[in-house]
Structure formats: C-alpha cells, structure tokens
Coordinates of C-alpha atoms and ligand atoms in Angstrom, one line a residue:
V1 CA 15.2 -26.9 24.2
A2 CA 13.0 -28.4 21.5
S3 CA 10.5 -25.5 21.7
P4 CA 10.6 -23.7 18.3
C5 CA 10.6 -20.1 19.6
A6 CA 13.5 -18.9 17.5
L7 CA 12.0 -20.6 14.4
V8 CA 8.7 -18.8 15.0
A9 CA 10.5 -15.5 15.5
S10 CA 12.5 -15.9 12.3
I11 CA 10.0 -14.3 10.0
M12 CA 7.7 -11.7 11.7
P13 CA 10.2 -9.3 13.1
A14 CA 12.1 -9.3 9.8
T15 CA 9.0 -8.7 7.8
L16 CA 7.7 -5.9 10.1
S17 CA 11.1 -4.2 10.0
A18 CA 11.2 -4.3 6.2
I19 CA 7.6 -3.0 5.9
S20 CA 8.3 -0.2 8.3
N21 CA 11.6 0.6 6.6
S22 CA 9.8 1.0 3.2
A23 CA 6.9 2.9 4.8
R24 CA 9.4 5.5 5.9
K25 CA 10.5 5.9 2.3
G26 CA 6.9 6.3 1.1
V27 CA 6.2 2.8 0.0
L28 CA 3.3 1.1 1.7
F29 CA 2.9 -2.7 1.7
K30 CA -0.4 -4.2 2.6
G31 CA 1.3 -7.4 4.0
G32 CA 4.6 -9.2 4.3
V33 CA 3.7 -11.7 1.5
H34 CA 3.6 -8.9 -1.1
L35 CA 7.0 -7.7 -0.1
E36 CA 8.2 -11.3 -0.3
N37 CA 6.7 -11.8 -3.7
L38 CA 8.3 -8.6 -5.1
S39 CA 11.7 -10.2 -5.4
H40 CA 10.3 -13.0 -7.6
I41 CA 9.0 -10.6 -10.3
K42 CA 10.2 -11.4 -13.8
A43 CA 8.0 -8.9 -15.8
A44 CA 6.5 -5.5 -15.0
A45 CA 3.5 -4.1 -16.8
F46 CA 3.0 -0.3 -16.7
D47 CA -0.1 1.7 -17.4
K48 CA 0.6 4.8 -19.4
T49 CA -1.5 7.8 -18.3
G50 CA -0.8 8.8 -14.7
T51 CA 1.8 6.0 -14.3
L52 CA 4.6 6.5 -16.8
T53 CA 3.3 10.0 -17.5
N54 CA 2.5 12.6 -15.0
G55 CA -1.2 12.2 -15.7
K56 CA -1.7 15.9 -16.1
P57 CA -2.2 16.3 -19.8
V58 CA -2.7 19.8 -21.3
V59 CA -4.7 20.6 -24.4
T60 CA -2.3 21.6 -27.1
D61 CA -4.4 21.6 -30.3
V62 CA -8.0 22.0 -31.0
I63 CA -9.5 21.5 -34.5
I64 CA -13.2 22.3 -34.9
A65 CA -15.3 21.2 -37.9
P66 CA -16.2 24.1 -40.2
H67 CA -19.9 23.6 -39.7
A68 CA -19.6 23.8 -35.9
E69 CA -19.2 26.8 -33.6
Q70 CA -15.9 26.7 -31.8
D71 CA -16.8 28.2 -28.4
E72 CA -20.0 26.1 -28.2
V73 CA -18.1 22.8 -28.8
I74 CA -15.4 23.7 -26.3
R75 CA -17.9 24.7 -23.7
I76 CA -20.1 21.6 -24.1
V77 CA -17.1 19.3 -24.1
A78 CA -15.8 21.0 -20.9
A79 CA -19.2 20.7 -19.2
I80 CA -19.6 17.0 -20.0
E81 CA -16.0 16.1 -19.0
N82 CA -16.6 18.1 -15.8
E83 CA -18.5 15.1 -14.5
S84 CA -15.7 12.6 -15.3
T85 CA -12.7 11.9 -13.1
H86 CA -10.4 10.9 -15.9
S87 CA -7.2 12.9 -16.2
L88 CA -8.0 13.8 -19.9
A89 CA -11.4 15.0 -18.7
K90 CA -9.9 17.3 -16.1
A91 CA -7.6 18.8 -18.8
L92 CA -10.5 19.3 -21.2
T93 CA -12.6 21.0 -18.5
A94 CA -9.7 23.2 -17.5
Y95 CA -9.2 24.2 -21.1
G96 CA -12.9 25.0 -21.6
L97 CA -13.0 27.2 -18.4
E98 CA -10.0 29.0 -19.7
Q99 CA -11.4 29.6 -23.1
T100 CA -15.0 30.3 -22.5
G101 CA -15.2 31.2 -18.8
Q102 CA -17.8 30.2 -16.2
S103 CA -20.5 29.7 -18.9
V104 CA -19.3 26.1 -18.9
H105 CA -21.3 25.6 -15.6
Q106 CA -24.5 26.8 -17.3
V107 CA -24.6 23.9 -19.8
D108 CA -27.3 21.4 -18.9
V109 CA -25.7 18.0 -19.1
Q110 CA -28.0 14.9 -18.9
D111 CA -27.4 11.2 -18.9
M112 CA -23.6 11.4 -18.7
K113 CA -22.2 7.9 -19.0
T114 CA -18.6 6.8 -18.8
I115 CA -17.4 4.0 -21.1
S116 CA -14.3 2.8 -19.3
G117 CA -11.2 3.0 -21.4
T118 CA -13.1 4.6 -24.3
G119 CA -14.7 7.9 -23.4
V120 CA -18.0 9.5 -22.3
T121 CA -21.4 10.1 -23.7
A122 CA -24.1 12.6 -22.6
T123 CA -27.1 14.5 -23.9
V124 CA -27.0 18.2 -24.2
K125 CA -30.0 20.2 -25.5
G126 CA -31.5 17.0 -27.0
S127 CA -28.4 16.1 -28.9
L128 CA -26.2 13.0 -28.2
W129 CA -22.6 13.9 -27.6
K130 CA -19.8 11.4 -27.6
I131 CA -16.3 12.3 -26.5
G132 CA -13.4 9.8 -26.7
K133 CA -11.5 7.4 -28.9
P134 CA -12.1 6.8 -32.6
S135 CA -14.0 3.6 -31.9
L136 CA -16.6 5.7 -30.0
V137 CA -17.3 8.2 -32.7
G138 CA -16.7 5.9 -35.7
V139 CA -13.2 4.9 -36.8
D140 CA -13.5 5.8 -40.5
Q141 CA -15.0 9.2 -39.9
A142 CA -12.4 9.9 -37.2
Y143 CA -9.4 9.2 -39.4
E144 CA -10.8 11.0 -42.4
F145 CA -11.7 14.1 -40.3
Q146 CA -9.8 17.1 -41.7
N147 CA -7.5 15.1 -44.0
G148 CA -6.4 12.8 -41.2
V149 CA -5.2 15.4 -38.8
A150 CA -5.5 13.0 -35.9
S151 CA -2.7 10.7 -37.2
R152 CA -0.3 13.6 -37.4
L153 CA -1.1 14.7 -33.8
A154 CA -0.8 11.1 -32.5
N155 CA 2.6 10.7 -34.1
E156 CA 3.8 13.6 -32.0
G157 CA 2.9 11.4 -28.9
K158 CA -0.2 13.3 -28.2
T159 CA -3.5 11.7 -27.1
V160 CA -6.3 12.5 -29.5
V161 CA -9.8 12.9 -28.3
F162 CA -12.7 13.2 -30.7
A163 CA -16.0 14.9 -30.0
S164 CA -19.1 14.1 -32.0
C165 CA -22.6 15.6 -31.8
D166 CA -25.4 13.3 -33.2
D167 CA -22.8 11.1 -34.8
Q168 CA -21.1 14.0 -36.7
I169 CA -17.6 14.8 -35.6
V170 CA -17.5 18.4 -34.5
G171 CA -13.9 18.6 -33.1
V172 CA -10.6 17.0 -32.3
F173 CA -8.6 17.8 -29.2
A174 CA -5.0 16.8 -28.8
L175 CA -3.5 16.5 -25.3
K176 CA 0.1 16.2 -24.4
D177 CA 1.2 14.5 -21.2
T178 CA 4.8 14.6 -20.0
I179 CA 6.7 11.4 -19.1
R180 CA 7.7 11.3 -15.4
Q181 CA 11.3 12.2 -14.7
E182 CA 11.9 8.9 -12.8
A183 CA 10.1 6.7 -15.3
K184 CA 13.0 6.3 -17.7
E185 CA 15.4 5.7 -14.8
A186 CA 13.1 3.1 -13.2
I187 CA 12.6 1.2 -16.4
K188 CA 16.3 1.2 -17.1
A189 CA 17.0 -0.2 -13.6
L190 CA 14.3 -2.9 -13.9
K191 CA 15.7 -3.9 -17.3
N192 CA 19.2 -4.1 -15.7
R193 CA 17.8 -6.5 -13.2
G194 CA 16.6 -8.7 -16.1
I195 CA 12.9 -7.7 -15.6
Y196 CA 10.9 -7.5 -18.8
T197 CA 9.0 -4.2 -19.0
I198 CA 5.9 -3.5 -21.0
M199 CA 3.3 -0.7 -21.3
L200 CA -0.4 -1.4 -21.4
T201 CA -2.5 1.6 -22.6
G202 CA -5.9 2.4 -23.8
D203 CA -4.5 5.0 -26.0
N204 CA -4.0 4.6 -29.8
E205 CA -1.1 2.8 -31.5
Q206 CA 0.8 5.9 -32.6
T207 CA 0.7 7.8 -29.3
A208 CA 1.6 4.6 -27.5
K209 CA 4.6 4.0 -29.8
A210 CA 5.9 7.6 -29.3
I211 CA 5.6 7.4 -25.5
A212 CA 7.1 3.8 -25.3
R213 CA 10.1 4.9 -27.3
E214 CA 10.6 8.0 -25.1
A215 CA 10.4 5.9 -21.9
G216 CA 12.7 3.2 -23.3
I217 CA 10.3 0.4 -22.4
D218 CA 10.8 -3.1 -24.0
D219 CA 7.3 -3.4 -25.5
Y220 CA 3.9 -1.8 -25.6
I221 CA 0.3 -2.8 -26.2
A222 CA -2.1 -0.1 -27.4
E223 CA -5.9 0.2 -27.6
C224 CA -6.1 -1.9 -24.5
L225 CA -9.5 -2.1 -22.9
P226 CA -9.7 -2.6 -19.1
N227 CA -10.6 -6.3 -19.4
E228 CA -7.9 -6.8 -22.0
K229 CA -5.3 -5.5 -19.5
V230 CA -6.3 -8.5 -17.3
S231 CA -5.8 -11.0 -20.2
H232 CA -2.4 -9.5 -21.0
I233 CA -1.4 -9.8 -17.4
K234 CA -2.5 -13.5 -17.5
K235 CA -0.5 -14.1 -20.7
L236 CA 2.6 -12.5 -19.1
Q237 CA 2.1 -14.7 -16.1
E238 CA 2.1 -17.8 -18.4
K239 CA 5.3 -16.6 -20.0
Y240 CA 7.2 -15.1 -17.1
G241 CA 5.7 -16.6 -13.9
H242 CA 5.6 -13.6 -11.5
V243 CA 4.3 -10.4 -12.9
A244 CA 3.9 -6.9 -11.4
M245 CA 1.3 -4.4 -12.6
I246 CA 1.8 -0.7 -11.9
G247 CA -1.3 1.6 -12.5
D248 CA -3.3 4.4 -11.2
G249 CA -6.8 4.4 -12.8
I250 CA -10.2 2.8 -12.2
N251 CA -9.5 0.9 -15.4
D252 CA -6.3 -0.6 -14.0
A253 CA -7.9 -2.1 -10.9
P254 CA -8.8 -5.5 -12.4
A255 CA -5.2 -5.9 -13.7
L256 CA -3.8 -4.8 -10.4
A257 CA -5.8 -7.5 -8.7
T258 CA -4.7 -10.1 -11.2
A259 CA -1.0 -9.4 -11.1
N260 CA 1.2 -11.2 -8.5
V261 CA 2.0 -7.8 -7.1
G262 CA -0.3 -4.9 -7.9
I263 CA 1.4 -1.5 -7.4
A264 CA -0.7 1.7 -7.3
M265 CA 0.5 5.3 -7.6
G266 CA -0.2 7.4 -4.5
E267 CA -2.0 9.9 -6.7
G268 CA -4.1 7.2 -8.2
T269 CA -7.9 6.7 -7.9
D270 CA -9.3 5.2 -4.7
V271 CA -10.1 1.9 -6.4
A272 CA -6.6 1.5 -7.6
L273 CA -5.2 2.2 -4.1
E274 CA -7.8 -0.2 -2.6
T275 CA -7.0 -3.0 -5.0
A276 CA -3.2 -2.8 -5.0
D277 CA -0.8 -4.7 -2.8
M278 CA 1.7 -2.0 -2.6
V279 CA 1.4 1.8 -2.9
L280 CA 4.0 4.3 -4.1
M281 CA 3.0 7.3 -1.9
K282 CA 5.2 9.7 -3.7
N283 CA 4.6 8.3 -7.2
D284 CA 8.3 7.6 -7.4
L285 CA 8.7 4.6 -9.8
T286 CA 12.3 4.1 -8.9
K287 CA 11.1 3.0 -5.5
I288 CA 10.0 -0.3 -7.2
V289 CA 13.6 -1.1 -7.8
E290 CA 14.7 -0.2 -4.3
S291 CA 11.8 -2.3 -2.8
T292 CA 12.8 -5.2 -5.0
A293 CA 16.3 -5.0 -3.4
L294 CA 14.8 -4.8 0.0
S295 CA 12.6 -7.8 -0.7
Q296 CA 15.6 -9.8 -1.7
R297 CA 17.4 -8.8 1.5
M298 CA 14.4 -9.7 3.6
N299 CA 14.1 -13.1 2.0
R300 CA 17.8 -13.7 2.6
I301 CA 17.6 -12.7 6.3
V302 CA 14.5 -14.8 6.9
K303 CA 16.3 -17.8 5.4
Q304 CA 19.4 -17.2 7.6
N305 CA 17.1 -17.1 10.6
I306 CA 15.3 -20.3 9.7
Y307 CA 18.5 -22.2 9.1
F308 CA 20.2 -20.8 12.2
S309 CA 17.2 -21.5 14.5
L310 CA 16.8 -25.1 13.2
A311 CA 20.5 -25.7 13.6
V312 CA 20.4 -24.5 17.2
I313 CA 17.4 -26.6 18.1
V314 CA 18.9 -29.7 16.5
T315 CA 22.2 -29.2 18.3
L316 CA 20.4 -28.6 21.7
I317 CA 18.3 -31.7 21.3
L318 CA 21.2 -33.9 20.3
S319 CA 23.4 -32.6 23.1
N320 CA 20.5 -33.3 25.5
F321 CA 20.4 -36.9 24.3
F322 CA 24.2 -37.2 24.8
Q323 CA 23.9 -35.7 28.2
V324 CA 26.4 -32.9 27.5
I325 CA 24.1 -30.0 28.3
D326 CA 22.5 -29.0 31.6
L327 CA 19.4 -26.9 32.2
P328 CA 21.1 -23.4 32.4
L329 CA 23.0 -23.8 29.2
G330 CA 19.9 -25.2 27.5
V331 CA 17.9 -22.1 28.5
I332 CA 20.7 -19.8 27.3
G333 CA 20.9 -21.6 24.0
H334 CA 17.1 -21.5 23.5
E335 CA 16.5 -17.9 24.6
G336 CA 19.8 -16.7 23.1
S337 CA 19.0 -18.0 19.7
T338 CA 15.6 -16.4 19.8
I339 CA 17.1 -13.0 20.6
L340 CA 19.7 -13.4 17.9
V341 CA 17.1 -14.2 15.3
I342 CA 15.0 -11.1 16.3
L343 CA 18.1 -8.9 16.2
N344 CA 19.0 -10.2 12.8
G345 CA 15.5 -9.3 11.6
L346 CA 15.7 -5.8 13.1
R347 CA 18.7 -5.1 10.8
L348 CA 16.0 -4.6 8.1
L349 CA 15.0 -1.3 9.9
K350 CA 18.2 0.2 8.5
S351 CA 18.4 0.9 4.8
Ligands
LIG401 P1 -4.7 4.7 -20.1 O1 -4.7 3.2 -20.2 O2 -3.6 5.3 -21.0 O3 -4.6 5.2 -18.7 P2 -7.6 4.9 -20.5 O4 -7.7 3.4 -20.7 O5 -8.1 5.5 -19.3 O6 -6.0 5.3 -20.8 O7 -8.3 5.6 -21.8 C1 -8.0 5.2 -23.1 C2 -8.5 6.2 -24.1 O8 -9.9 6.4 -24.0 C3 -7.9 7.6 -23.9 O9 -6.7 7.7 -24.6 C4 -9.0 8.5 -24.6 O10 -8.9 8.5 -25.9 C5 -10.3 7.7 -24.2 N1 -11.0 8.2 -23.0 C6 -11.1 7.6 -21.8 N2 -11.8 8.3 -21.0 C7 -12.1 9.5 -21.6 C8 -12.8 10.7 -21.2 N3 -13.3 10.9 -20.0 N4 -12.8 11.7 -22.1 C9 -12.3 11.6 -23.3 N5 -11.6 10.4 -23.7 C10 -11.5 9.4 -22.9
LIG402 MG1 -3.9 5.5 -16.1

C-alpha cells in the first residue's frame, strides 16, 4: 500500500491530456512544463510585424527623388528584396513586379547582405544600394528627404523604408500592414487577466505609436534591434517575474528563447518555430488566453491528484499499522486511487 503509483500517475496523464486538447485547437506545446508555466505569466511582449499585424504589408506610397529614375529604382529595390525573406521585402518585390514586370529578374544583384532589424544592402551595376531604416541610409538625410515626407507617412501608422544608392537617398516606400482581427481581442482579454502587455518592434517611433494605439496595448518600445528585444525581456522578467514573448521572425528568436514561454506564430519563420515553446498553428492570438485558462485548470487538477494520492497512501499505511485493513482492501485502495487519479487527469481531454 505504500507504493506511490497514484502519486506518479498524478501528473503525466493530466499533462498529456491537456497537450492533446490544445493540439486539437491548433496550439502545439513542446512539453508539459511550458503549459504549466503559462499560467504564471505576468507580462506578455508582442512583436509587431507578422504578430500583431497580418505581416502582409502592401506598398501604399512611393516617393522618388527628382534626380532618380522611378522605374529603375522600383526595379532594383524589388530585385534586391527578392533575396530577402522579410515580410516588407516580399511586399516590395511584389510591388516591383506589378509596376515594372519581369524585368525585375534581369537585375544583377551582388553581395546582398541582410542587417537584421535594419534592412539590406547589395551592389547593383557597381553602385552600393541600401534599403531599410533611417539609421541605415543616414538619419539626417532620411528625415530631410522631400521636406520630411517620411514623418507624415509614419504618423499614418505606415512603415517607411528608404532606398539609397551610393549614399544618396533615391526613394521612400511606405507600407501599410493591417492589425490582425483577433489582436485587439486577445490583448483586451490578457489585460483583463491582469497581464501587462507590451509591443517590441524594430519599426520607428511614430509607426509603433500608431499601431500600439490601434491594438490597445499597454506600452510599446520602438526601434528595437534583435538583441535589444532580449534585454527588454530580461528587464520585464526582473519586474514581473514570468514573461511570455510572442513573435514570428528570425529577429524574434533570441527573445523567444529568453522568455519564460516563447510563443511563435504558425506562419512564422522556421527559426521562430524551432525556438519557441508553444506554437499558434492558426496564428490566432486569442488562443493564448484560452491556453492560459487550460494551464490553470491543468495545474489545479495535478494538485488535486497529488493531495488525493498522498492522502490515500497515508490512510492505507496508517490503517495497516492499526491492523484495520486486509490485503484485498489494500489492493483495491491502491489500484483504485491510481485509476481515479488517471481518470481525473483525462478530464483535461474535454474542453
Ligand atoms: P518588427 O520588429 O516590426 O518585426 P524588424 O525588426 O524585422 O521589424 O525590422 C525593423 C525595421 O527594419 C523595419 O521596419 C524596416 O524599416 C527595416 N527592415 C528590416 N528588414 C528590411 C528589409 N528586408 N527591407 C527593408 N527594410 C527592412
Ligand atoms: Mg515580426
């Protein structure tokens, strides 16, 4: 009767049931411990592009410098971005193909380099092209370009991408991404549970502010480089204890690994999926809230099981000492409690 079968069976069936329950709803956990941790979360950090937004930006405005040739700039930018996997890059390539046709594929791009969280550089016909944030092409030059047109576009919540050729800005592209339908709902539900929400983005201050306001998130941090995302997560951990990070990009992977629970969007990059502890297969952010509730339920059931099985074992041992229990009853008590504990765990299969 002292054998701890019920105690051992307290946790695993419950955990596996909960994992399989959430898998049916499109949420994959890479282990029971992550599901357990989820209920302890006090703060959630979201990436912007591809996480809070659909990650399918479209080019809305293009402003080309007077000295440059419009089609040529659009074509070269599209050709360079064709080699990048960033969502902005895909949008810029699609735009170039639409505007200038297949000639995009005839541009000879050399030495294409990605500067994570900043942009890309490449050499075309002997000229050095840089495409990305103001810091890449020169902040002063960027904000002065065409009487500060970039600030106006950013205030509209658009992401502004600069293109420079041999350190001369030749064009500005504004891209607009739409907020995911469920993002606002998910953030509201998390806030209702007392979880602090924050957006970490590599995008500029004005765009970040516009999107943060639209999503209803508590706070935001703009111009965040990939390694800075990690230090912000660490700061949040000091302040709040358990922190979740939700992201999709290569640049989010270090932060996903640092957070107590790293959550990747199913549409995200392979690295993000690989690093995360939990994957939202259908990109549905509201599932985070549901999973938190499931996590609490699981922890509760595991505790019930542990208390119950310990109580049964102690009772059986004591009754053995006092000679009030014989072998058949002892077996029934021991096996019965094991079965009850497993059945209790299986309740987590139902939602
Ligand atoms: P987020 O954190 O919002 O997902 P990133 O950190 O990936 O954004 O990128 C931050 C910024 O760097 C973008 O807003 C853009 O200005 C610039 N950028 C990054 N990659 C590219 C690229 N391939 N082409 C142009 N701009 C880029
Ligand atoms: Mg992203």
